[in-house]
Amino acid sequence: MPRAAITAVGHYVPEDVYPNSYFESYLDTSDEWIRERTGIRERRFARNGATSDLIVPAARMCLEQRGITPADIDCIIVATVTPDYFFPSTAAVVQRKLGAVNAWGFDLSAACSGFIFALVTAAKLVESGAAKRLLLCGADKMSAITDFQDRSTAVLFGDAGGVVLLEPSEDEQVGVLDYVLYMNGEGGKYLYMPAGGSAKPPSLETVKNREHYVHQEGRTVFKEAVVRMAEVTLEIMQRNGLRAEDIAWLVPHQANLRIITATAERMGLSMEKVMVNIDRYGNTTAATIPLCLSEWYAAGRLDYGDRLILVSFGAGYTWGAVYVRWSLPKPKD
Ligand code: ACO
């Protein structure tokens, strides 16, 4: 079987930057609290448009990088918890907006682990020959489901889109090499959106009670995230005989700098080998990992053969790690 290799990577963030001082202006919070407890300095919010509008420019960046057209794409997977609509899928909307007339596709919901879960799904489609040029999109317009009156969640999130192109590769050294994925539905009640689904359809009551927003027991989720991210990272390293010095980059989901630091410490990895951009974007849910990959690649900080560990923890609970060897040489200046 061929490997599934990442052959292009793109991202998009909205123009409007909201520094921590924006929240200081109307909530009982401070720049200091937000920076110290989360590592976030600023985030971006899209004033207009939907999640598909965060994906399309990132997808175009991929296509241009690879020198192919939308018609060359045969599958689109969108990981998101903020789809444009319940249905049709955001993948279908992206297909129309891009003009990817030869693609089928679907959405996948695994919250902050969405990109990792979708990457494994996509890799299996590519390895089996079911897809040959697959656009894998991780994107969330978190501002659409954030309660801007709730200081404990409002300061955490941002909007962004990230896309990778996956293609079969005969080069056995690179691509998606291994993965470990987990889920525990018992954790569902600590991080969720109470209303809007079939369990609690929208009503005047649900709107009045602000139930169409992210609800989170932050401390409970934090404790679980720290343990699980470290556990799963060590598991994938052991399975593959990897030592800290073998790893070029840890690419963690960006929910909280303290969770990221704790994970790196458990791996024995210096923070110089950890991709961190939470300070500039906050938690963009399914977009954090491809956004990191795209920025690091564009900056010439990723090279052919680099060993990467992608790791995430999110609502569900869902968590997992993927071992990838980077298949692209550094971009030319
Ligand atoms: N400004 C000032 N004070 C605040 C703020 C704020 N923005 N938010 C909360 N506080 C207060 C609380 O009210 C509390 O006050 P109290 O002690 O008087 O009750 C105090 O700060 C501590 O609150 P905690 O929630 O315990 O703070 P904590 O240090 O845990 O940080 C945070 C909160 C940042 C949310 C953290 O718990 C966290 O990162 N949790 C995990 C997030 C995560 O990984 N989520 C999964 C991915 S997201 C997804 O899947 C969509």
Coordinates of N, CA and C in Angstrom, one line a residue, residues 58-136:
A58 N -7.7 29.0 2.3 CA -6.6 28.0 2.7 C -6.5 26.9 1.6
A59 N -7.6 26.5 1.1 CA -7.6 25.4 0.1 C -6.9 25.9 -1.2
R60 N -7.3 27.2 -1.6 CA -6.6 27.8 -2.8 C -5.1 27.8 -2.6
M61 N -4.7 28.2 -1.4 CA -3.2 28.2 -1.1 C -2.6 26.9 -1.4
C62 N -3.3 25.8 -1.0 CA -2.8 24.4 -1.2 C -2.7 24.1 -2.7
L63 N -3.8 24.4 -3.4 CA -3.8 24.1 -4.8 C -2.7 24.8 -5.6
E64 N -2.6 26.1 -5.2 CA -1.5 26.9 -5.9 C -0.1 26.4 -5.6
Q65 N 0.1 26.0 -4.4 CA 1.4 25.5 -4.0 C 1.7 24.2 -4.8
R66 N 0.7 23.4 -5.0 CA 0.9 22.1 -5.6 C 0.8 22.2 -7.2
G67 N 0.3 23.4 -7.6 CA 0.1 23.6 -9.1 C -0.9 22.7 -9.7
I68 N -2.1 22.6 -9.0 CA -3.2 21.8 -9.5 C -4.4 22.6 -9.5
T69 N -5.5 22.2 -10.1 CA -6.8 22.9 -10.1 C -7.8 22.3 -9.2
P70 N -8.9 23.0 -8.9 CA -9.9 22.4 -8.1 C -10.5 21.1 -8.7
A71 N -10.5 21.0 -10.0 CA -11.1 19.8 -10.7 C -10.2 18.6 -10.4
D72 N -9.0 18.8 -10.0 CA -8.1 17.6 -9.7 C -8.4 17.0 -8.3
I73 N -9.2 17.6 -7.5 CA -9.4 17.1 -6.2 C -10.6 16.0 -6.3
D74 N -10.3 14.9 -5.6 CA -11.4 13.9 -5.7 C -12.1 13.6 -4.4
C75 N -11.7 14.3 -3.3 CA -12.4 14.1 -2.0 C -12.1 15.3 -1.1
I76 N -13.1 15.7 -0.4 CA -12.9 16.8 0.6 C -13.5 16.4 1.9
I77 N -12.7 16.5 3.0 CA -13.1 16.2 4.3 C -13.0 17.4 5.1
V78 N -14.0 17.8 5.9 CA -14.0 19.0 6.7 C -14.2 18.6 8.2
A79 N -13.2 18.8 9.0 CA -13.3 18.6 10.4 C -13.8 20.0 11.0
T80 N -14.9 20.0 11.7 CA -15.4 21.2 12.3 C -16.5 20.9 13.3
V81 N -16.6 21.9 14.3 CA -17.8 21.8 15.1 C -18.7 23.1 14.9
T82 N -18.3 23.8 13.9 CA -19.1 25.0 13.5 C -19.4 25.0 12.0
P83 N -20.1 23.9 11.6 CA -20.4 23.8 10.2 C -21.3 25.0 9.7
D84 N -21.2 25.3 8.4 CA -22.1 26.4 7.9 C -23.5 26.1 8.2
Y85 N -23.9 24.8 8.0 CA -25.3 24.4 8.3 C -25.2 23.0 8.9
F86 N -26.3 22.5 9.6 CA -26.4 21.1 9.9 C -26.2 20.3 8.7
F87 N -27.0 20.6 7.7 CA -26.8 20.1 6.3 C -27.3 21.1 5.3
P88 N -26.7 21.1 4.1 CA -25.7 20.2 3.6 C -24.4 20.3 4.4
S89 N -23.5 19.4 4.2 CA -22.2 19.4 4.8 C -21.4 20.6 4.4
T90 N -20.5 21.0 5.2 CA -19.6 22.1 4.9 C -18.7 21.7 3.7
A91 N -18.4 20.4 3.7 CA -17.6 19.8 2.6 C -18.3 20.1 1.2
A92 N -19.6 20.0 1.2 CA -20.4 20.3 0.0 C -20.3 21.7 -0.4
V93 N -20.4 22.6 0.7 CA -20.4 24.0 0.4 C -19.0 24.4 -0.1
V94 N -17.9 23.8 0.5 CA -16.6 24.1 0.0 C -16.4 23.6 -1.4
Q95 N -17.0 22.5 -1.7 CA -16.8 21.9 -3.1 C -17.4 22.9 -4.1
R96 N -18.6 23.5 -3.8 CA -19.3 24.4 -4.7 C -18.4 25.7 -4.8
K97 N -18.0 26.2 -3.7 CA -17.3 27.5 -3.7 C -15.9 27.4 -4.4
L98 N -15.3 26.2 -4.2 CA -14.0 26.0 -4.9 C -14.1 25.7 -6.4
G99 N -15.3 25.1 -6.7 CA -15.4 24.5 -8.0 C -14.7 23.2 -8.2
A100 N -14.7 22.4 -7.1 CA -14.1 21.1 -7.1 C -15.1 20.0 -7.6
V101 N -15.4 20.1 -8.9 CA -16.5 19.4 -9.5 C -16.4 17.9 -9.4
N102 N -15.2 17.4 -9.3 CA -15.0 16.0 -9.3 C -14.8 15.3 -7.9
A103 N -15.1 16.1 -6.8 CA -14.9 15.7 -5.5 C -16.2 15.2 -4.8
W104 N -16.1 14.1 -4.0 CA -17.1 13.8 -3.1 C -16.6 14.2 -1.7
G105 N -17.3 14.0 -0.6 CA -16.8 14.3 0.7 C -17.8 14.4 1.8
F106 N -17.3 14.8 2.9 CA -18.2 14.8 4.1 C -17.5 15.6 5.3
D107 N -18.3 15.8 6.3 CA -17.8 16.5 7.5 C -17.6 15.5 8.6
L108 N -16.7 15.8 9.5 CA -16.3 14.9 10.6 C -16.3 15.8 11.9
S109 N -17.0 15.3 12.9 CA -17.1 16.1 14.2 C -16.3 15.4 15.3
A110 N -15.2 16.0 15.7 CA -14.5 15.5 16.9 C -13.9 16.6 17.6
A111 N -14.5 17.8 17.5 CA -14.1 19.0 18.2 C -12.6 19.3 18.1
C112 N -11.9 19.5 19.2 CA -10.5 19.9 19.0 C -9.6 18.7 18.5
S113 N -10.1 17.5 18.5 CA -9.4 16.4 17.9 C -9.8 16.2 16.5
G114 N -10.6 17.1 16.0 CA -11.2 16.9 14.6 C -10.1 16.7 13.6
F115 N -9.1 17.5 13.6 CA -8.1 17.4 12.5 C -7.4 16.0 12.6
I116 N -7.0 15.6 13.8 CA -6.3 14.4 14.0 C -7.2 13.2 13.6
F117 N -8.4 13.2 14.0 CA -9.3 12.1 13.6 C -9.5 12.0 12.1
A118 N -9.7 13.2 11.5 CA -9.9 13.3 10.1 C -8.6 12.9 9.3
L119 N -7.5 13.3 9.9 CA -6.2 12.9 9.2 C -6.1 11.4 9.1
V120 N -6.4 10.7 10.1 CA -6.3 9.2 10.1 C -7.4 8.7 9.1
T121 N -8.6 9.2 9.1 CA -9.6 8.8 8.2 C -9.2 9.0 6.7
A122 N -8.6 10.2 6.5 CA -8.2 10.6 5.2 C -7.0 9.7 4.7
A123 N -6.1 9.4 5.6 CA -4.9 8.6 5.2 C -5.4 7.2 4.8
K124 N -6.4 6.7 5.5 CA -6.9 5.3 5.1 C -7.5 5.4 3.7
L125 N -8.2 6.4 3.4 CA -8.8 6.5 2.0 C -7.7 6.6 1.0
V126 N -6.7 7.3 1.3 CA -5.6 7.5 0.3 C -4.8 6.2 0.2
E127 N -4.5 5.6 1.3 CA -3.7 4.4 1.3 C -4.5 3.3 0.5
S128 N -5.8 3.2 0.7 CA -6.6 2.2 0.0 C -6.8 2.4 -1.5
G129 N -6.5 3.7 -1.9 CA -6.8 4.0 -3.3 C -8.1 4.6 -3.5
A130 N -8.9 4.8 -2.5 CA -10.3 5.3 -2.6 C -10.2 6.8 -2.9
A131 N -9.1 7.5 -2.5 CA -8.9 8.9 -2.9 C -7.5 9.1 -3.3
K132 N -7.3 10.0 -4.3 CA -5.9 10.2 -4.8 C -5.4 11.6 -4.5
R133 N -6.4 12.6 -4.5 CA -6.0 13.9 -4.1 C -7.1 14.5 -3.2
L134 N -6.8 14.4 -1.9 CA -7.8 14.6 -0.9 C -7.5 15.9 -0.2
L135 N -8.5 16.8 -0.1 CA -8.3 18.1 0.7 C -8.8 17.8 2.0
L136 N -7.9 17.9 3.0 CA -8.3 17.7 4.4 C -8.3 19.1 5.1

